[in-house]
Tab-separated table of C-alpha atoms in Angstrom:
chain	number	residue	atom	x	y	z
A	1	UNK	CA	0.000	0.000	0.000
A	2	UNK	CA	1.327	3.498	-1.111
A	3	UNK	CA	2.183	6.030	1.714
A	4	UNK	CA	1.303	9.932	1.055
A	5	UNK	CA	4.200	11.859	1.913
A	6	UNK	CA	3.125	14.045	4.599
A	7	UNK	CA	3.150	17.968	3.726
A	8	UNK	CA	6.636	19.658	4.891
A	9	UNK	CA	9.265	20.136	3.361
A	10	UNK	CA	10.651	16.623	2.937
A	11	UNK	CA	7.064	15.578	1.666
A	12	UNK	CA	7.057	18.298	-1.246
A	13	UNK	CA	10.913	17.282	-2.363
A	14	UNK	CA	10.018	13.334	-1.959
A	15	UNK	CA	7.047	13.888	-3.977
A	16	UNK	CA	8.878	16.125	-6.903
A	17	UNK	CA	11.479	13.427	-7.082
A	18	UNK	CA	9.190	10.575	-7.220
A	19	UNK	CA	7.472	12.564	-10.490
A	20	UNK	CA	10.772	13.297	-11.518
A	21	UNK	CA	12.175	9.835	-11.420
A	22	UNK	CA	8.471	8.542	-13.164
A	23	UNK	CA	9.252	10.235	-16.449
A	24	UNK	CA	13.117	10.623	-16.234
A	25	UNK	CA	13.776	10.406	-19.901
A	26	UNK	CA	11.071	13.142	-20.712
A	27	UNK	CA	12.874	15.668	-17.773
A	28	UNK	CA	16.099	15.217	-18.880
A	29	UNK	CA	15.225	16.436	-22.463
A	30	UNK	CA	14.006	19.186	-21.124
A	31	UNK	CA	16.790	19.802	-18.756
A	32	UNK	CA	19.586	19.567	-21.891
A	33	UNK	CA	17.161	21.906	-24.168
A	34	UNK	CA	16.575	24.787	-21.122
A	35	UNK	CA	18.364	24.313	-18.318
A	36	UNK	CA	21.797	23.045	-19.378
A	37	UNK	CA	22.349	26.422	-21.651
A	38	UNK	CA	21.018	28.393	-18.312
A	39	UNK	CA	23.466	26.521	-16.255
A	40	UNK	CA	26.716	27.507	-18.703
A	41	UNK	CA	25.655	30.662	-18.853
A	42	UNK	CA	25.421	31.401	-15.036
A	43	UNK	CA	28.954	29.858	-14.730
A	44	UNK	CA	31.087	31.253	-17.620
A	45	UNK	CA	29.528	35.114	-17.317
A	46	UNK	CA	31.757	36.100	-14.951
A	47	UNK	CA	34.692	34.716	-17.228
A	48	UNK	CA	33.530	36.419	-20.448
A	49	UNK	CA	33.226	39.370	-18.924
A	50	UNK	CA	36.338	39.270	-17.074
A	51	UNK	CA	38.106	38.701	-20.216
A	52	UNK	CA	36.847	41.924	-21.793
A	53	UNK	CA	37.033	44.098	-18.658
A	54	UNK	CA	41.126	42.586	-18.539
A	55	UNK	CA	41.836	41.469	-22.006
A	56	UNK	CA	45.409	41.008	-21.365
A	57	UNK	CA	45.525	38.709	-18.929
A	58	UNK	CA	45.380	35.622	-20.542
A	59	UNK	CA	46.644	34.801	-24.170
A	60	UNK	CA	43.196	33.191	-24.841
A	61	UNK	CA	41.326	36.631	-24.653
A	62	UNK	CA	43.579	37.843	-27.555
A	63	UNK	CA	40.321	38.037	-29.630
A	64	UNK	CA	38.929	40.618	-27.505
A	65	UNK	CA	41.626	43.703	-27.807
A	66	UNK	CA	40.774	44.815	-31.174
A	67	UNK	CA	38.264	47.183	-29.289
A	68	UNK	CA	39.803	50.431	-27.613
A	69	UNK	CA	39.588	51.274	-24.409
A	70	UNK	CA	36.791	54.009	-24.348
A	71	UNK	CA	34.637	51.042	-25.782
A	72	UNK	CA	35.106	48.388	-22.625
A	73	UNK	CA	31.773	50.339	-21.112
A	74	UNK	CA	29.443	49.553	-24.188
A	75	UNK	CA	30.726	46.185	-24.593
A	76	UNK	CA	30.316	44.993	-20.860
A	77	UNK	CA	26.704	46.704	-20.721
A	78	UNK	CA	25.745	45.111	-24.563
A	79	UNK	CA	27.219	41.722	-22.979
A	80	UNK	CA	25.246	41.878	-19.398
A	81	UNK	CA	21.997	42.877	-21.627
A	82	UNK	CA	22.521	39.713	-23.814
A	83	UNK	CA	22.938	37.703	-21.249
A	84	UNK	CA	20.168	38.636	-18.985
A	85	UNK	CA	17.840	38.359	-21.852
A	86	UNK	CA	19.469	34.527	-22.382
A	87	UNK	CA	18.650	33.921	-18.784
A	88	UNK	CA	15.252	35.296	-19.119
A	89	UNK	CA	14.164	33.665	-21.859
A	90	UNK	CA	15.580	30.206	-20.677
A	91	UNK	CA	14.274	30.610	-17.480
A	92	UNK	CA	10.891	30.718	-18.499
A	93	UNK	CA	11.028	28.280	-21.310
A	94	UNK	CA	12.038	25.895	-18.565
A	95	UNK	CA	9.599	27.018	-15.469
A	96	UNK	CA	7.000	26.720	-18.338
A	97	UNK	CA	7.506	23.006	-19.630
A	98	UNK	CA	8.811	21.607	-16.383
A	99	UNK	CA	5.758	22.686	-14.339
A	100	UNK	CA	3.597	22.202	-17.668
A	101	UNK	CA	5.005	18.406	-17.025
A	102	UNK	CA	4.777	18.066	-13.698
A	103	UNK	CA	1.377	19.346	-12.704
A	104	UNK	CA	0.445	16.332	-15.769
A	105	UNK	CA	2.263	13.749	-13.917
A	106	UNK	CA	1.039	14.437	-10.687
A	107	UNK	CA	-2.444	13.106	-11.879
A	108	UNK	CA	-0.817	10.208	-14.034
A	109	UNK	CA	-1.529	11.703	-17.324
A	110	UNK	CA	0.453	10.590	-20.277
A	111	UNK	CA	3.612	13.458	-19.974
A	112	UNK	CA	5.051	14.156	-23.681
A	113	UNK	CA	7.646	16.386	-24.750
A	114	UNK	CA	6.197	17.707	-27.766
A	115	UNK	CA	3.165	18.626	-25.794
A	116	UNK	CA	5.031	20.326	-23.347
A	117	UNK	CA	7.001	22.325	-25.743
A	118	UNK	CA	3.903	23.154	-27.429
A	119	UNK	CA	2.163	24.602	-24.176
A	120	UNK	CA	5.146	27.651	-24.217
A	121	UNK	CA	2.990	29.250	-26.628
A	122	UNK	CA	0.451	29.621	-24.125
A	123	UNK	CA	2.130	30.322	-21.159
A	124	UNK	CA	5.917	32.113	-22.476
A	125	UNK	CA	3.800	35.445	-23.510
A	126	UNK	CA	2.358	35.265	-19.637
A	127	UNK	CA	5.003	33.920	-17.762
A	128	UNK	CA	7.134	37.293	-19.301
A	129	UNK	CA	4.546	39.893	-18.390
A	130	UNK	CA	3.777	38.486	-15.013
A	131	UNK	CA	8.047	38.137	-14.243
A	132	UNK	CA	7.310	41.952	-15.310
A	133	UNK	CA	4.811	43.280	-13.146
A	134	UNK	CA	6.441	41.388	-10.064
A	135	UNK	CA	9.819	43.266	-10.944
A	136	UNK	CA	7.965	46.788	-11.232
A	137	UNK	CA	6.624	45.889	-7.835
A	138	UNK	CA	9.965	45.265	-6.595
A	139	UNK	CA	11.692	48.342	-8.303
A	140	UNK	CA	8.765	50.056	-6.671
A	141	UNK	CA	9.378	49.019	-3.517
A	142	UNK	CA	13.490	49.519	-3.391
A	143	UNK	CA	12.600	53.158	-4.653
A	144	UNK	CA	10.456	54.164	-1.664
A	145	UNK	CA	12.816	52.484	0.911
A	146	UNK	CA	14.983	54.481	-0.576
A	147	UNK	CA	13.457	57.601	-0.716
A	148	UNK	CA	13.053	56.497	2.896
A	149	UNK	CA	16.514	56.361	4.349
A	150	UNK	CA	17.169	59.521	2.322
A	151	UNK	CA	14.304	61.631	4.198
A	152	UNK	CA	16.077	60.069	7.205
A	153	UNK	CA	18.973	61.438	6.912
A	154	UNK	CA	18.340	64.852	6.080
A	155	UNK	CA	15.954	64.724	9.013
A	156	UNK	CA	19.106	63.589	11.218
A	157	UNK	CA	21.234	66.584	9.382
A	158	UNK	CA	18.105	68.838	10.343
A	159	UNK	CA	18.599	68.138	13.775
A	160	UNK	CA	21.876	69.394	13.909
A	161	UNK	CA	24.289	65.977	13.637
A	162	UNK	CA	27.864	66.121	12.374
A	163	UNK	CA	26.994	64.002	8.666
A	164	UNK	CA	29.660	61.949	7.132
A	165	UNK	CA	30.361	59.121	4.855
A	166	UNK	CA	32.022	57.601	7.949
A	167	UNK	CA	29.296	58.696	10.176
A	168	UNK	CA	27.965	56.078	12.520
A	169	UNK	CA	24.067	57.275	11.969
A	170	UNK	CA	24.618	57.283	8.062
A	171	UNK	CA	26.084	53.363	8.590
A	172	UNK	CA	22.900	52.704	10.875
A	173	UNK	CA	20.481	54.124	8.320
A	174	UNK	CA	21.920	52.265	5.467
A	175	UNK	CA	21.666	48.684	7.512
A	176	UNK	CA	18.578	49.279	8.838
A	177	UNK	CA	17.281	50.580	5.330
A	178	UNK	CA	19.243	47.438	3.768
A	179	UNK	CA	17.370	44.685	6.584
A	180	UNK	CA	13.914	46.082	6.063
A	181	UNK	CA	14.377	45.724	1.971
A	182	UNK	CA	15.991	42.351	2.333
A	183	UNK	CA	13.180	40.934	4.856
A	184	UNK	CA	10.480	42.693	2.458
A	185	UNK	CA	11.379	41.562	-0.593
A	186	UNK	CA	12.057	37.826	0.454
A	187	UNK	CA	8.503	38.048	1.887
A	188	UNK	CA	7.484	38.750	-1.104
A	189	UNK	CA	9.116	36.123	-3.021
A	190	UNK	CA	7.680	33.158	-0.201
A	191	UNK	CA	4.633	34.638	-1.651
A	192	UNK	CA	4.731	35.005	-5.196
A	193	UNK	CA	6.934	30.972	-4.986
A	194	UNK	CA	3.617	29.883	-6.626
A	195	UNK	CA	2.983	32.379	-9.125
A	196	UNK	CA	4.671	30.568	-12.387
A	197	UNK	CA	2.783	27.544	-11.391
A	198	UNK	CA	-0.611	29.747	-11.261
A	199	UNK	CA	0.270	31.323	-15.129
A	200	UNK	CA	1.125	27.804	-16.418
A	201	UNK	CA	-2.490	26.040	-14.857
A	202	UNK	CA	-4.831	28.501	-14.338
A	203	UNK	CA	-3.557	30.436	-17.475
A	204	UNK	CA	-3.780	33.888	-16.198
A	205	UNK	CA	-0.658	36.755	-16.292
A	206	UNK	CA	0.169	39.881	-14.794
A	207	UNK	CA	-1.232	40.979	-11.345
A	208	UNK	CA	-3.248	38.258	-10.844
A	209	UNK	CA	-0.582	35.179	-10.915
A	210	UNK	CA	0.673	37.443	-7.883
A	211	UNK	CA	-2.597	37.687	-6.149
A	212	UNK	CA	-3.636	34.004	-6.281
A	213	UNK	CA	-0.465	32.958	-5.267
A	214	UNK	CA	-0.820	34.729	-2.000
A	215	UNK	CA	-3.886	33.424	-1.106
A	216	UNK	CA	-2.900	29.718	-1.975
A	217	UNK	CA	0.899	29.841	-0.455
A	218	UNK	CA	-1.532	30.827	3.028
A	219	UNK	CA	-0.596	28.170	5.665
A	220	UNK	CA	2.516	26.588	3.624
A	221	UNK	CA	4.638	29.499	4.172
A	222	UNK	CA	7.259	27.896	6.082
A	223	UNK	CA	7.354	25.675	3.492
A	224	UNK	CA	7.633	27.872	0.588
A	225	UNK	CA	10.618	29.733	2.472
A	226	UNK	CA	12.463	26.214	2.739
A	227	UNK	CA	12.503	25.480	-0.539
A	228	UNK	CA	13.249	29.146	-1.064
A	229	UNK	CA	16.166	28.805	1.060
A	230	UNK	CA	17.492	25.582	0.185
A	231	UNK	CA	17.372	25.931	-3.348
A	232	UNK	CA	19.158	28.881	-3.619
A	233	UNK	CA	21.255	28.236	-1.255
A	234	UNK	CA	22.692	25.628	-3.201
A	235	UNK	CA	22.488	27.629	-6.357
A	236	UNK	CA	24.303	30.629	-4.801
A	237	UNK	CA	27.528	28.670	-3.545
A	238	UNK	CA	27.695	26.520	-6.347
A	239	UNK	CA	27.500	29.406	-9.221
A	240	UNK	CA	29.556	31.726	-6.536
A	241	UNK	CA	32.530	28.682	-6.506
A	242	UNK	CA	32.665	28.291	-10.228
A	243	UNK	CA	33.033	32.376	-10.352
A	244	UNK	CA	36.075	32.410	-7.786
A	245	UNK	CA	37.880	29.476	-10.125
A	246	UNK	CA	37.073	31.068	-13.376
A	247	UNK	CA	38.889	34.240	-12.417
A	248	UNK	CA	41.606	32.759	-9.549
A	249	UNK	CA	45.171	32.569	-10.854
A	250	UNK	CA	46.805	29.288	-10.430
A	251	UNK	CA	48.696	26.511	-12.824
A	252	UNK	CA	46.221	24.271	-11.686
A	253	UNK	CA	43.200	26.353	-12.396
A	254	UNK	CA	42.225	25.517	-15.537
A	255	UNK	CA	41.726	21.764	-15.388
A	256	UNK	CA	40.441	21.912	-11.549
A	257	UNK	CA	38.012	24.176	-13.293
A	258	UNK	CA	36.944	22.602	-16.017
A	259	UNK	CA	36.315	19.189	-13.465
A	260	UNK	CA	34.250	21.640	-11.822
A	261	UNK	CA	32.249	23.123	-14.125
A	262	UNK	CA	31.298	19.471	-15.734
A	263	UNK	CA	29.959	19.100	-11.449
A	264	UNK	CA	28.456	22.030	-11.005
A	265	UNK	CA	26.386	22.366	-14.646
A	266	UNK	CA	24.658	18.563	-13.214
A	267	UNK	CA	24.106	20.238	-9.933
A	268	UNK	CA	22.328	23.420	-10.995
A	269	UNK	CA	20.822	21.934	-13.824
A	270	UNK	CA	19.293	19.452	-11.340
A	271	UNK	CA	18.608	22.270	-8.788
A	272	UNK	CA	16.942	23.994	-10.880
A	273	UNK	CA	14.816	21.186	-12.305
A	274	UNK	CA	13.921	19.664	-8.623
A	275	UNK	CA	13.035	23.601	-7.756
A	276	UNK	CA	10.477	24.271	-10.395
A	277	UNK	CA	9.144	20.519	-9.982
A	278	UNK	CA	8.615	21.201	-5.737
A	279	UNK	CA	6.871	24.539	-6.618
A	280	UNK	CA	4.600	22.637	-8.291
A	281	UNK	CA	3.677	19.611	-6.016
A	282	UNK	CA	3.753	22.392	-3.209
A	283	UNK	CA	0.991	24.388	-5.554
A	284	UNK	CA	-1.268	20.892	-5.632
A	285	UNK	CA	-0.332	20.783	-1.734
A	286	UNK	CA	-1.501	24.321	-1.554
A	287	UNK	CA	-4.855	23.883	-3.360
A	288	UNK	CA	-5.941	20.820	-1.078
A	289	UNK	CA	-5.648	23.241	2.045
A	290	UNK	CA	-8.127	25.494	0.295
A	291	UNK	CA	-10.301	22.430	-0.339
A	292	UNK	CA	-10.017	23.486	-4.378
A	293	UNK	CA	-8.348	19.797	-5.577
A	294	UNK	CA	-11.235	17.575	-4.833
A	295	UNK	CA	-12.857	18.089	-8.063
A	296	UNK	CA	-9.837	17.916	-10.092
A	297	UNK	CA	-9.289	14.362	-8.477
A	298	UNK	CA	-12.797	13.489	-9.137
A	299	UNK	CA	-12.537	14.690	-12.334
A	300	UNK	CA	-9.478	12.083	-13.442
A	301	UNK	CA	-10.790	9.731	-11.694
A	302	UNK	CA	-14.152	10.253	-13.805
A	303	UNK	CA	-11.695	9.396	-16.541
A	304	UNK	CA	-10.649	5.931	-18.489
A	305	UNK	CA	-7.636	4.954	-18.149
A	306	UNK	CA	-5.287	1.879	-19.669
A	307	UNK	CA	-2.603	0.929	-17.163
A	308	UNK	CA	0.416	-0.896	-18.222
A	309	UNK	CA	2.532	-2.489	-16.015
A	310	UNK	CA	5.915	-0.632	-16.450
A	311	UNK	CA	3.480	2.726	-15.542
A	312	UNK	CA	3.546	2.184	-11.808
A	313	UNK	CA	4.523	4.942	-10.719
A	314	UNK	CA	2.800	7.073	-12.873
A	315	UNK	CA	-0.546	6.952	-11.232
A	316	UNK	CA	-2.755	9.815	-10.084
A	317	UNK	CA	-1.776	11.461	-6.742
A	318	UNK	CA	-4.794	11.867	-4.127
A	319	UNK	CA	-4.043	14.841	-1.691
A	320	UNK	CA	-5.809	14.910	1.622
A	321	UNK	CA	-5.381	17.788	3.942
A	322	UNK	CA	-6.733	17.379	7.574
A	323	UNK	CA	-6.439	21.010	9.096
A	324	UNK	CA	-6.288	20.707	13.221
């Protein structure tokens, strides 16, 4: 008899995997279309654009000097442009055909890759404006903190304090200033965790992605912050350590970092995968709290289905959430 993983955070990732693991062959096409060109662009940024800012250093980057110097600005902005516009684009080609897959496996439907290719022209054109709208929001809210600290210290100047850049009351506005944006904008991020997975299912964009995911991430919080955490915790040191190689001087560096960078693009690209594919399950989790995924269940099981004997594990999930 099957055992439901219960719903913390080592139910959600046990869960993703076991969907994972179910259609293997059909993630890891996706993972080598998206998410292993995301993963060598995150690692070798820092040493393409090292190369340009210091094209003498090495006798490889002799390609790069034909520009003069009063050019290095326009190049390193034109490269950072390019590549954030890679990682965009990549980024939600993959959140939109892993969760596409995922939310299909959960309920044992047949999980193909052409289909979920085919769904990014339903959900890329969202997924973008939504990723907008939660970045004006954000731009927003750095602005008035901001504007905040600012007012703060002219009001300390007002008052007739000695101001200085080595002044102990600018220092204390700045962290202060700097805690309140960090703890505000993470909050916001725990709440908008579900807010790819709402575009990709419920097919809506902009504000309301954002909305809907606060109401459903209600009660699986602490959750949502784990996986927050954890994931990009692993991302960070992982992309941070192929950074310090790529630019650390050393006879041994190149072929320690090539041996690391062959680690590190499995690791992320994996990361990355097992992230989107937890968002997900938690987003099914989510919707049984709210008592909205009972008539989805019925639904498939109001459905005919053919099972085959190598398609054990791919059977509809049933979710049941007993709130104390």
């Amino acid at each position: 008899m099957a055992t439901i993983p219960p719903l913390d955070f080592c139910g959600v990732l046990v869960e993703s995997k076991k969907i994972v693991n179910a259609h293997s062959r059909h993630f890891l096409a996706l993972s080598v279309l998206f998410l292993l060109p995301l993963t060598f662009s995150l690692i070798f940024f820092s040493t393409v654009r090292h190369a340009i800012a210091e094209p003498g250093r090495n006798s490889a980057q002799t390609l790069l000097r034909y520009s003069p110097e009063h050019r290095l600005f326009l190049k390193t902005t034109g490269l950072s442009m390019i590549y954030a516009l890679t990682i965009l684009t990549l980024s939600i080609c993959a959140a939109g055909t892993i969760t596409y897959s995922v939310y299909h496996g959960f309920f044992g439907r047949p999980v193909k890759f052409a289909s979920a290719i085919k769904s990014l022209s339903n959900s890329f054109l969202r997924l973008f404006v939504t990723f907008i709208c939660s970045q004006i929001i954000v731009l927003a809210i750095s602005f008035a903190v901001g504007v905040i600290v600012f007012l703060v210290i002219k009001g300390i100047d007002s008052l007739g304090f000695q101001i200085s850049p080595s002044s102990p009351y600018i220092f204390a506005a700045y962290a202060i200033g700097l805690v309140a944006l960090g703890s505000g904008l993470f909050y916001l991020q725990v709440n908008w965790a579900l807010a790819s997975v709402v575009v990709v299912v419920e097919s809506s964009w902009g504000l309301e992605p954002l909305r809907r995911s606060t109401y459903l991430v209600k009660g699986m919080r602490g959750i949502a912050a784990s996986l927050l955490l954890f994931f990009g915790l692993v991302l960070g040191i992982t992309v941070w350590t192929n950074w310090g190689f790529a630019v650390a001087p050393g006879g041994l560096r190149d072929w320690i970092f090539v041996a690391l960078t062959v680690i590190s693009s499995a690791l992320i690209m994996m990361c990355v995968l097992h992230s989107v594919a937890a968002n997900t399950v938690l987003y099914m989790y989510c919707k049984a709290l709210h008592g909205e995924l009972a008539g989805e269940i019925a639904e498939e099981f109001a459905r005919e289905y053919v099972s085959l004997p190598f398609d054990e594990e791919k059977i509809p999930h049933i979710v049941h959430v007993a709130q104390p």
